[in-house]
Amino acid sequence: MSSQPAARPSADRRTSAIQKRVSILPKPSSMVIDPSVLIAQHAQLTGTHPITIGPNAVLHPHCKISSVQAPVVLGEGVVIYEKAKVGVGIGNADTESRRSSVVPSPGSRDSLRVDGTVLGRNVVIETSTVVEAAEIGEGSVVEVNAVIGQGCVIGRFCTISASSVLPPNTHLPDFTVVYGASERRIDYTTQARPELQEAKMMMHTKQIEIFKKLVPNNVTKWTS
Amino acid sequence: MSRPSGRKAPPKGEYIETDSGNKVSRRSAITGTANITLGGRTVIMADVHLRGDLHPTRSTTSTTTSSSSKDVTPTSISIGRCTVISTGSTIKPPSRISRGAVHYYPMKIGDNVFVGPNCTISAISISSHVHVGANTIIHPFAIIKENVKILPNSVIPANMVIPSGSVVGGRPARVVGEVGEGWGVSGGGASGGLGVGGGGEKAWVEGGDLRELVRSIK
């Protein structure tokens, strides 16, 4: 992560981040953002809990990440498209009023997994989706307008097709495809052929490459 | 959006009108404006996202005639005349892998197209006189021909080609009927009006000329 050219003023930034983490408590959200992240203009990161963004993640304009109720962790290469909302409680409008009832966990590392939102490597969150899931596994795709309820745990290489709605606390095994009127099946092809999975990941990295070419980066707004 | 209540009565009205009569909402979100063409008298409503920044990158490899390939801005979204894009819709050019790299492709929307609220559109081409119902999702590289009606809440799968004159709907969308004769002909429109029912009082009908509708939007 931090092995990137640290010549820039990032050094003092980092110390300030550490201070925040020492004095933790709910004050401002501590943000750990890898230098290779692409955050477009108008992307929104809000909340009181920590937000962690792994290398090569891409946040498109007008996407919203909220850690008001629980931490958010975006893995390596996560792509979040415009108007998508990620974070526990972001689906309901009255998040602010409910915040008091949620006990903020005092910064212990493993608690991130329990009550936060964790998106695995190369997860794609499409336009206008609402993701409040606890965990989404590597290589999964959440398509346009889908809604994923709180506490959902989604396995690796799943596809949640357009406009699907997953009720809270749904658990999906790896390679599940959710389609139509919340019907499900297992994508055996991808499951049986690891080379296909690799091809998907390769396509994904190429997609990120083109985003880095086309979308202006505004990451400094969030790292400084 | 999250601006503190009632944005203080915008000084000059909601829309910015261009010389060619396009009306673009001040609250729309447009990226890469240089790559977007609006044909004239087209309405872009509030909260509409146009992703013009995702433009084709191929142009440099094409013919040698354009030696000044640098200053030619590639078009990513071109929209015809009298087209209305309603609130909350997203228009994003489609992309796919070609020759080992991801490329975006220019998308084209014709004249008199009505796009309902909260649609997400990645079609490669939408012809003229198309009516897209609310909450519709059009996946990448769909081709929609003239005089098509897409019912609300449809999901058009990727690469689908919708023949002209059809009515489509469902998840995934299928052709469920034909628009029939006289569709899109408003009462006072073309002289041989064929007496379409229901279109009498309204100044515009689905699939018809949207000029009146565009005029009424202030």
Short mmCIF file of C-alpha atoms in Angstrom, two decimals:
data_model
loop_
_atom_site.label_atom_id
_atom_site.label_comp_id
_atom_site.label_asym_id
_atom_site.label_seq_id
_atom_site.Cartn_x
_atom_site.Cartn_y
_atom_site.Cartn_z
CA MET A 1 0.00 0.00 0.00
CA SER A 2 2.30 2.73 1.22
CA SER A 3 5.26 1.59 -0.85
CA GLN A 4 4.20 4.06 -3.53
CA PRO A 5 6.43 7.14 -4.11
CA ALA A 6 6.10 8.82 -0.75
CA ALA A 7 7.92 11.96 -1.80
CA ARG A 8 4.72 13.96 -1.78
CA PRO A 9 3.39 15.50 1.42
CA SER A 10 1.80 12.15 2.14
CA ALA A 11 4.24 11.63 4.96
CA ASP A 12 2.68 14.17 7.28
CA ARG A 13 -0.74 13.11 6.12
CA ARG A 14 0.00 9.66 7.31
CA THR A 15 1.06 10.76 10.76
CA SER A 16 -2.13 12.72 11.16
CA ALA A 17 -4.10 9.64 10.21
CA ILE A 18 -2.33 7.64 12.87
CA GLN A 19 -3.10 10.23 15.49
CA LYS A 20 -6.71 10.00 14.56
CA ARG A 21 -6.65 6.28 14.96
CA VAL A 22 -5.00 6.47 18.36
CA SER A 23 -7.57 8.84 19.70
CA ILE A 24 -10.13 6.91 17.67
CA LEU A 25 -13.67 7.28 19.03
CA PRO A 26 -16.43 8.43 16.75
CA LYS A 27 -15.16 11.86 15.73
CA PRO A 28 -14.28 12.22 12.05
CA SER A 29 -14.09 9.16 9.86
CA SER A 30 -10.56 8.01 9.41
CA MET A 31 -9.97 7.28 5.79
CA VAL A 32 -7.33 4.94 4.52
CA ILE A 33 -7.10 5.44 0.81
CA ASP A 34 -4.48 3.79 -1.30
CA PRO A 35 -2.59 6.23 -3.54
CA SER A 36 -3.60 4.25 -6.64
CA VAL A 37 -7.32 4.74 -6.04
CA LEU A 38 -9.33 6.69 -8.60
CA ILE A 39 -11.98 8.87 -7.00
CA ALA A 40 -13.84 10.97 -9.54
CA GLN A 41 -15.14 14.42 -8.87
CA HIS A 42 -18.46 14.52 -7.04
CA ALA A 43 -17.93 11.12 -5.46
CA GLN A 44 -19.13 11.28 -1.89
CA LEU A 45 -17.53 9.69 1.14
CA THR A 46 -19.29 10.46 4.39
CA GLY A 47 -19.80 9.04 7.84
CA THR A 48 -18.23 8.67 11.22
CA HIS A 49 -16.66 5.23 10.98
CA PRO A 50 -13.48 4.39 9.11
CA ILE A 51 -13.52 3.99 5.35
CA THR A 52 -10.80 1.87 3.81
CA ILE A 53 -10.21 1.75 0.08
CA GLY A 54 -7.80 -0.75 -1.43
CA PRO A 55 -5.48 -0.29 -4.38
CA ASN A 56 -6.87 0.43 -7.85
CA ALA A 57 -10.43 0.91 -6.71
CA VAL A 58 -12.51 3.24 -8.89
CA LEU A 59 -15.27 5.48 -7.58
CA HIS A 60 -17.30 7.13 -10.32
CA PRO A 61 -18.90 10.58 -10.06
CA HIS A 62 -21.90 10.85 -7.75
CA CYS A 63 -21.46 7.52 -6.05
CA LYS A 64 -21.96 7.59 -2.31
CA ILE A 65 -20.06 5.73 0.36
CA SER A 66 -21.46 6.16 3.83
CA SER A 67 -19.95 4.93 7.06
CA VAL A 68 -22.49 6.64 9.28
CA GLN A 69 -23.52 3.42 10.99
CA ALA A 70 -20.67 1.03 10.30
CA PRO A 71 -17.26 0.96 8.69
CA VAL A 72 -16.86 0.40 4.97
CA VAL A 73 -14.01 -1.54 3.42
CA LEU A 74 -13.54 -1.59 -0.33
CA GLY A 75 -11.11 -4.21 -1.54
CA GLU A 76 -8.60 -4.05 -4.33
CA GLY A 77 -10.01 -3.11 -7.71
CA VAL A 78 -13.57 -2.42 -6.59
CA VAL A 79 -15.53 -0.37 -9.13
CA ILE A 80 -18.50 1.67 -7.98
CA TYR A 81 -20.53 3.38 -10.67
CA GLU A 82 -22.47 6.63 -10.59
CA LYS A 83 -25.42 6.99 -8.22
CA ALA A 84 -24.60 3.75 -6.41
CA LYS A 85 -24.85 3.85 -2.64
CA VAL A 86 -22.67 1.70 -0.41
CA GLY A 87 -22.81 1.46 3.36
CA VAL A 88 -25.05 0.18 6.13
CA GLY A 89 -28.14 2.31 6.58
CA ILE A 90 -27.70 4.31 3.41
CA GLY A 91 -30.92 2.94 1.98
CA ASN A 92 -33.18 4.65 4.49
CA ALA A 93 -33.49 8.36 4.56
CA ASP A 94 -33.53 8.76 8.32
CA THR A 95 -30.07 7.42 9.00
CA GLU A 96 -29.15 10.32 11.20
CA SER A 97 -31.85 9.71 13.76
CA ARG A 98 -31.03 6.05 14.06
CA ARG A 99 -27.38 6.54 14.58
CA SER A 100 -27.65 7.04 18.31
CA SER A 101 -29.05 3.57 18.83
CA VAL A 102 -26.06 1.94 17.17
CA VAL A 103 -23.12 1.41 19.49
CA PRO A 104 -19.96 2.42 17.71
CA SER A 105 -17.40 -0.31 18.12
CA PRO A 106 -14.14 1.06 19.44
CA GLY A 107 -11.91 0.48 16.50
CA SER A 108 -10.98 -3.14 16.97
CA ARG A 109 -9.84 -4.59 13.70
CA ASP A 110 -11.90 -7.75 13.54
CA SER A 111 -15.09 -5.84 14.22
CA LEU A 112 -14.77 -4.42 10.73
CA ARG A 113 -15.79 -7.77 9.38
CA VAL A 114 -18.74 -8.16 11.64
CA ASP A 115 -20.84 -5.07 11.33
CA GLY A 116 -19.37 -3.16 8.45
CA THR A 117 -19.66 -3.45 4.73
CA VAL A 118 -16.80 -5.32 3.12
CA LEU A 119 -16.49 -5.54 -0.62
CA GLY A 120 -13.96 -8.08 -1.82
CA ARG A 121 -11.48 -7.88 -4.62
CA ASN A 122 -12.74 -6.71 -8.03
CA VAL A 123 -16.36 -6.34 -7.01
CA VAL A 124 -18.43 -4.26 -9.43
CA ILE A 125 -21.29 -2.14 -8.09
CA GLU A 126 -23.34 -0.81 -10.98
CA THR A 127 -25.37 2.37 -11.45
CA SER A 128 -28.16 3.27 -9.00
CA THR A 129 -27.70 0.28 -6.74
CA VAL A 130 -28.08 0.30 -2.98
CA VAL A 131 -25.63 -1.97 -1.19
CA GLU A 132 -25.92 -2.45 2.55
CA ALA A 133 -24.49 -5.95 2.55
CA ALA A 134 -22.11 -7.17 5.22
CA GLU A 135 -19.85 -8.84 2.74
CA ILE A 136 -19.55 -9.35 -0.99
CA GLY A 137 -16.99 -11.83 -2.21
CA GLU A 138 -14.32 -11.48 -4.84
CA GLY A 139 -15.37 -10.87 -8.43
CA SER A 140 -19.08 -10.49 -7.76
CA VAL A 141 -21.17 -8.13 -9.84
CA VAL A 142 -24.16 -6.17 -8.61
CA GLU A 143 -26.02 -4.91 -11.64
CA VAL A 144 -28.03 -1.78 -12.28
CA ASN A 145 -30.75 -0.82 -9.78
CA ALA A 146 -30.28 -3.87 -7.57
CA VAL A 147 -30.87 -3.51 -3.85
CA ILE A 148 -28.93 -5.58 -1.34
CA GLY A 149 -30.26 -5.51 2.20
CA GLN A 150 -28.42 -5.24 5.46
CA GLY A 151 -26.39 -8.17 6.68
CA CYS A 152 -26.34 -10.01 3.36
CA VAL A 153 -23.32 -12.21 2.80
CA ILE A 154 -22.60 -12.83 -0.85
CA GLY A 155 -20.01 -15.31 -2.02
CA ARG A 156 -17.40 -15.09 -4.72
CA PHE A 157 -18.23 -14.57 -8.42
CA CYS A 158 -21.91 -14.01 -7.81
CA THR A 159 -24.08 -12.01 -10.16
CA ILE A 160 -26.99 -10.02 -8.85
CA SER A 161 -28.80 -9.13 -12.04
CA ALA A 162 -30.50 -5.85 -12.81
CA SER A 163 -33.33 -4.65 -10.53
CA SER A 164 -33.06 -7.66 -8.23
CA VAL A 165 -33.78 -7.12 -4.57
CA LEU A 166 -32.09 -9.19 -1.89
CA PRO A 167 -33.86 -9.05 1.47
CA PRO A 168 -31.72 -8.41 4.57
CA ASN A 169 -29.55 -11.22 5.93
CA THR A 170 -29.56 -13.26 2.74
CA HIS A 171 -26.63 -15.63 2.37
CA LEU A 172 -25.57 -16.57 -1.13
CA PRO A 173 -23.02 -19.30 -1.81
CA ASP A 174 -20.23 -18.75 -4.31
CA PHE A 175 -21.12 -18.54 -8.02
CA THR A 176 -24.80 -17.79 -7.44
CA VAL A 177 -26.72 -15.89 -10.09
CA VAL A 178 -29.82 -14.03 -8.93
CA TYR A 179 -32.15 -13.16 -11.78
CA GLY A 180 -35.73 -12.50 -12.77
CA ALA A 181 -38.18 -12.61 -9.89
CA SER A 182 -35.45 -13.43 -7.35
CA GLU A 183 -34.79 -16.83 -8.87
CA ARG A 184 -31.38 -18.35 -8.31
CA ARG A 185 -29.04 -20.75 -9.93
CA ILE A 186 -25.39 -21.67 -9.69
CA ASP A 187 -23.00 -20.70 -12.45
CA TYR A 188 -21.32 -24.09 -12.81
CA THR A 189 -19.30 -23.05 -15.82
CA THR A 190 -17.34 -20.44 -13.95
CA GLN A 191 -17.17 -22.67 -10.92
CA ALA A 192 -15.61 -25.57 -12.81
CA ARG A 193 -13.20 -23.53 -14.86
CA PRO A 194 -10.71 -21.44 -12.92
CA GLU A 195 -9.30 -20.11 -16.18
CA LEU A 196 -12.63 -18.41 -16.81
CA GLN A 197 -12.43 -16.75 -13.44
CA GLU A 198 -9.00 -15.53 -14.33
CA ALA A 199 -10.25 -14.20 -17.65
CA LYS A 200 -12.98 -12.29 -15.85
CA MET A 201 -10.42 -10.76 -13.53
CA MET A 202 -8.25 -9.83 -16.49
CA MET A 203 -11.17 -8.10 -18.18
CA HIS A 204 -11.79 -6.26 -14.97
CA THR A 205 -8.24 -4.97 -14.73
CA LYS A 206 -8.47 -3.75 -18.33
CA GLN A 207 -11.68 -1.95 -17.47
CA ILE A 208 -9.92 -0.21 -14.62
CA GLU A 209 -7.09 0.74 -16.94
CA ILE A 210 -9.45 2.55 -19.29
CA PHE A 211 -11.14 4.32 -16.40
CA LYS A 212 -7.78 5.62 -15.30
CA LYS A 213 -7.30 6.99 -18.78
CA LEU A 214 -10.72 8.57 -19.15
CA VAL A 215 -11.97 9.66 -15.75
CA PRO A 216 -10.24 12.63 -14.12
CA ASN A 217 -8.89 11.73 -10.70
CA ASN A 218 -9.82 13.80 -7.70
CA VAL A 219 -8.31 11.61 -5.03
CA THR A 220 -6.29 14.43 -3.51
CA LYS A 221 -9.45 15.97 -2.15
CA TRP A 222 -9.87 12.98 0.11
CA THR A 223 -6.28 12.16 0.97
CA SER A 224 -5.23 15.62 2.06
CA MET B 1 -29.28 17.22 -3.97
CA SER B 2 -28.40 17.40 -0.32
CA ARG B 3 -28.30 21.12 -0.54
CA PRO B 4 -30.10 22.77 2.39
CA SER B 5 -33.78 22.85 1.59
CA GLY B 6 -35.47 24.66 -1.26
CA ARG B 7 -32.49 25.87 -3.19
CA LYS B 8 -33.49 29.54 -2.89
CA ALA B 9 -35.59 29.85 -6.02
CA PRO B 10 -33.00 29.55 -8.79
CA PRO B 11 -32.46 32.98 -10.23
CA LYS B 12 -33.08 32.16 -13.86
CA GLY B 13 -35.30 29.15 -13.78
CA GLU B 14 -34.46 25.52 -13.82
CA TYR B 15 -33.16 25.19 -17.36
CA ILE B 16 -30.30 26.66 -19.27
CA GLU B 17 -31.35 27.12 -22.86
CA THR B 18 -28.74 26.94 -25.60
CA ASP B 19 -28.80 28.70 -28.94
CA SER B 20 -30.24 25.68 -30.68
CA GLY B 21 -33.02 25.42 -28.13
CA ASN B 22 -31.66 22.64 -25.98
CA LYS B 23 -32.82 22.86 -22.40
CA VAL B 24 -30.39 21.48 -19.88
CA SER B 25 -31.29 21.46 -16.21
CA ARG B 26 -28.93 23.18 -13.83
CA ARG B 27 -29.23 20.17 -11.60
CA SER B 28 -28.17 17.63 -14.18
CA ALA B 29 -24.83 15.91 -13.83
CA ILE B 30 -22.92 15.91 -17.06
CA THR B 31 -19.33 14.81 -17.38
CA GLY B 32 -17.24 15.20 -20.49
CA THR B 33 -19.42 17.88 -22.08
CA ALA B 34 -17.05 18.16 -25.03
CA ASN B 35 -18.01 14.68 -26.16
CA ILE B 36 -21.78 15.16 -26.09
CA THR B 37 -23.85 16.46 -28.99
CA LEU B 38 -27.41 17.63 -28.54
CA GLY B 39 -29.37 18.07 -31.75
CA GLY B 40 -31.51 20.99 -30.68
CA ARG B 41 -34.70 21.42 -28.69
CA THR B 42 -33.63 18.54 -26.54
CA VAL B 43 -34.43 18.52 -22.84
CA ILE B 44 -32.09 17.16 -20.18
CA MET B 45 -33.95 17.19 -16.88
CA ALA B 46 -32.66 17.40 -13.33
CA ASP B 47 -30.47 14.66 -11.91
CA VAL B 48 -29.77 13.16 -15.31
CA HIS B 49 -26.29 11.72 -15.66
CA LEU B 50 -24.60 11.84 -19.03
CA ARG B 51 -21.23 10.11 -19.07
CA GLY B 52 -19.52 11.90 -21.90
CA ASP B 53 -16.13 11.30 -20.36
CA LEU B 54 -16.31 7.64 -21.31
CA HIS B 55 -15.47 8.33 -24.92
CA PRO B 56 -14.04 6.16 -27.67
CA THR B 57 -10.27 6.00 -27.63
CA ARG B 58 -9.85 4.25 -30.92
CA SER B 59 -9.82 7.30 -33.22
CA THR B 60 -6.03 7.52 -33.32
CA THR B 61 -5.72 4.11 -34.94
CA SER B 62 -8.24 4.88 -37.69
CA THR B 63 -7.28 6.14 -41.12
CA THR B 64 -4.32 8.38 -41.71
CA THR B 65 -6.48 11.12 -43.20
CA SER B 66 -6.97 12.82 -39.86
CA SER B 67 -3.43 13.67 -39.02
CA SER B 68 -4.63 16.10 -36.38
CA SER B 69 -6.17 13.35 -34.34
CA LYS B 70 -5.36 15.20 -31.16
CA ASP B 71 -7.76 18.08 -31.51
CA VAL B 72 -10.63 16.03 -32.88
CA THR B 73 -12.84 15.38 -29.90
CA PRO B 74 -14.45 11.99 -30.12
CA THR B 75 -18.21 11.95 -29.70
CA SER B 76 -19.47 9.61 -27.06
CA ILE B 77 -23.15 10.52 -26.79
CA SER B 78 -25.11 12.12 -29.57
CA ILE B 79 -28.75 12.95 -29.05
CA GLY B 80 -31.12 14.12 -31.78
CA ARG B 81 -33.79 16.80 -31.83
CA CYS B 82 -36.80 17.15 -29.57
CA THR B 83 -35.66 14.34 -27.34
CA VAL B 84 -36.59 14.38 -23.67
CA ILE B 85 -34.48 12.71 -20.98
CA SER B 86 -36.49 12.66 -17.74
CA THR B 87 -35.29 13.02 -14.19
CA GLY B 88 -32.91 10.55 -12.62
CA SER B 89 -31.90 8.78 -15.81
CA THR B 90 -28.36 7.76 -16.54
CA ILE B 91 -26.92 7.56 -20.01
CA LYS B 92 -23.63 5.77 -20.28
CA PRO B 93 -21.93 4.61 -23.46
CA PRO B 94 -21.34 0.86 -23.73
CA SER B 95 -17.89 -0.71 -23.57
CA ARG B 96 -16.41 -4.02 -24.53
CA ILE B 97 -13.10 -5.69 -25.05
CA SER B 98 -11.67 -5.38 -28.48
CA ARG B 99 -8.11 -6.16 -29.52
CA GLY B 100 -7.01 -6.72 -25.99
CA ALA B 101 -8.23 -3.48 -24.50
CA VAL B 102 -11.50 -2.07 -23.27
CA HIS B 103 -13.04 0.45 -25.61
CA TYR B 104 -16.06 2.64 -25.25
CA TYR B 105 -18.33 3.02 -28.24
CA PRO B 106 -20.24 6.11 -29.29
CA MET B 107 -23.95 5.86 -28.63
CA LYS B 108 -26.64 7.50 -30.65
CA ILE B 109 -30.12 8.57 -29.70
CA GLY B 110 -32.45 9.76 -32.44
CA ASP B 111 -35.14 12.44 -32.67
CA ASN B 112 -38.35 12.62 -30.66
CA VAL B 113 -37.22 10.00 -28.19
CA PHE B 114 -38.82 10.11 -24.78
CA VAL B 115 -36.86 8.56 -21.91
CA GLY B 116 -38.88 8.17 -18.74
CA PRO B 117 -37.68 8.81 -15.20
CA ASN B 118 -34.93 6.71 -13.57
CA CYS B 119 -33.84 4.80 -16.64
CA THR B 120 -30.32 3.54 -17.16
CA ILE B 121 -29.36 3.40 -20.79
CA SER B 122 -26.29 1.88 -22.41
CA ALA B 123 -27.74 1.07 -25.82
CA ILE B 124 -25.49 1.55 -28.82
CA SER B 125 -28.29 3.10 -30.83
CA ILE B 126 -31.83 4.26 -30.27
CA SER B 127 -33.66 5.43 -33.39
CA SER B 128 -36.31 8.09 -33.66
CA HIS B 129 -39.79 8.08 -32.15
CA VAL B 130 -38.97 5.68 -29.34
CA HIS B 131 -40.79 5.82 -26.05
CA VAL B 132 -38.94 4.41 -23.05
CA GLY B 133 -41.03 3.88 -19.94
CA ALA B 134 -39.93 4.68 -16.40
CA ASN B 135 -37.29 2.62 -14.55
CA THR B 136 -36.23 0.83 -17.68
CA ILE B 137 -32.72 -0.56 -17.95
CA ILE B 138 -31.16 -0.95 -21.35
CA HIS B 139 -28.03 -3.04 -21.24
CA PRO B 140 -24.97 -2.43 -23.41
CA PHE B 141 -25.11 -2.69 -27.19
CA ALA B 142 -28.86 -3.02 -27.55
CA ILE B 143 -30.17 -1.62 -30.80
CA ILE B 144 -33.61 -0.07 -30.82
CA LYS B 145 -35.20 0.78 -34.15
CA GLU B 146 -37.87 3.36 -34.96
CA ASN B 147 -41.33 3.56 -33.40
CA VAL B 148 -40.68 1.28 -30.47
CA LYS B 149 -42.49 1.44 -27.20
CA ILE B 150 -40.67 0.08 -24.16
CA LEU B 151 -42.97 -0.57 -21.24
CA PRO B 152 -42.03 0.69 -17.77
CA ASN B 153 -39.75 -1.42 -15.53
CA SER B 154 -38.35 -3.42 -18.44
CA VAL B 155 -34.83 -4.76 -18.59
CA ILE B 156 -33.51 -4.93 -22.14
CA PRO B 157 -30.72 -7.51 -22.27
CA ALA B 158 -27.36 -6.77 -23.81
CA ASN B 159 -27.08 -6.96 -27.60
CA MET B 160 -30.85 -7.19 -28.12
CA VAL B 161 -32.11 -5.82 -31.41
CA ILE B 162 -35.64 -4.49 -31.21
CA PRO B 163 -37.33 -4.31 -34.62
CA SER B 164 -39.24 -1.19 -35.53
CA GLY B 165 -42.86 -0.94 -34.52
CA SER B 166 -42.67 -3.32 -31.57
CA VAL B 167 -43.82 -3.04 -28.01
CA VAL B 168 -41.41 -4.66 -25.59
CA GLY B 169 -41.55 -5.25 -21.87
CA GLY B 170 -40.61 -7.61 -19.07
CA ARG B 171 -37.51 -8.78 -17.28
CA PRO B 172 -35.76 -9.68 -19.52
CA ALA B 173 -37.68 -7.77 -22.16
CA ARG B 174 -39.47 -9.60 -24.95
CA VAL B 175 -41.47 -8.32 -27.85
CA VAL B 176 -45.02 -8.37 -26.56
CA GLY B 177 -46.83 -6.69 -29.40
CA GLU B 178 -46.86 -4.09 -32.10
CA VAL B 179 -47.54 -0.43 -31.76
CA GLY B 180 -50.01 -0.66 -34.62
CA GLU B 181 -51.02 1.86 -37.20
CA GLY B 182 -51.32 5.47 -36.25
CA TRP B 183 -49.02 5.24 -33.27
CA GLY B 184 -47.34 8.47 -32.59
CA VAL B 185 -49.72 10.46 -34.76
CA SER B 186 -51.15 13.23 -32.68
CA GLY B 187 -54.51 14.82 -33.31
CA GLY B 188 -53.25 17.98 -34.86
CA GLY B 189 -50.04 16.50 -36.23
CA ALA B 190 -49.74 15.00 -39.67
CA SER B 191 -52.68 15.81 -41.89
CA GLY B 192 -53.82 12.22 -42.32
CA GLY B 193 -54.31 11.82 -38.61
CA LEU B 194 -56.24 8.54 -38.81
CA GLY B 195 -58.16 9.64 -35.72
CA VAL B 196 -56.13 8.09 -32.99
CA GLY B 197 -57.99 7.64 -29.76
CA GLY B 198 -56.67 9.14 -26.58
CA GLY B 199 -54.28 11.49 -28.26
CA GLY B 200 -56.92 14.11 -28.86
CA GLU B 201 -56.56 16.47 -25.96
CA LYS B 202 -52.85 16.10 -25.37
CA ALA B 203 -50.53 18.15 -27.47
CA TRP B 204 -48.15 15.22 -27.75
CA VAL B 205 -48.42 11.45 -27.79
CA GLU B 206 -45.99 8.65 -27.18
CA GLY B 207 -43.80 8.19 -30.18
CA GLY B 208 -45.11 11.33 -31.81
CA ASP B 209 -43.58 14.73 -32.23
CA LEU B 210 -42.36 15.92 -28.87
CA ARG B 211 -41.98 19.51 -29.96
CA GLU B 212 -44.99 20.64 -27.99
CA LEU B 213 -43.80 18.83 -24.89
CA VAL B 214 -40.38 20.40 -25.19
CA ARG B 215 -41.99 23.80 -25.59
CA SER B 216 -44.06 23.31 -22.46
CA ILE B 217 -41.04 22.54 -20.29
CA LYS B 218 -39.81 25.68 -18.69
#
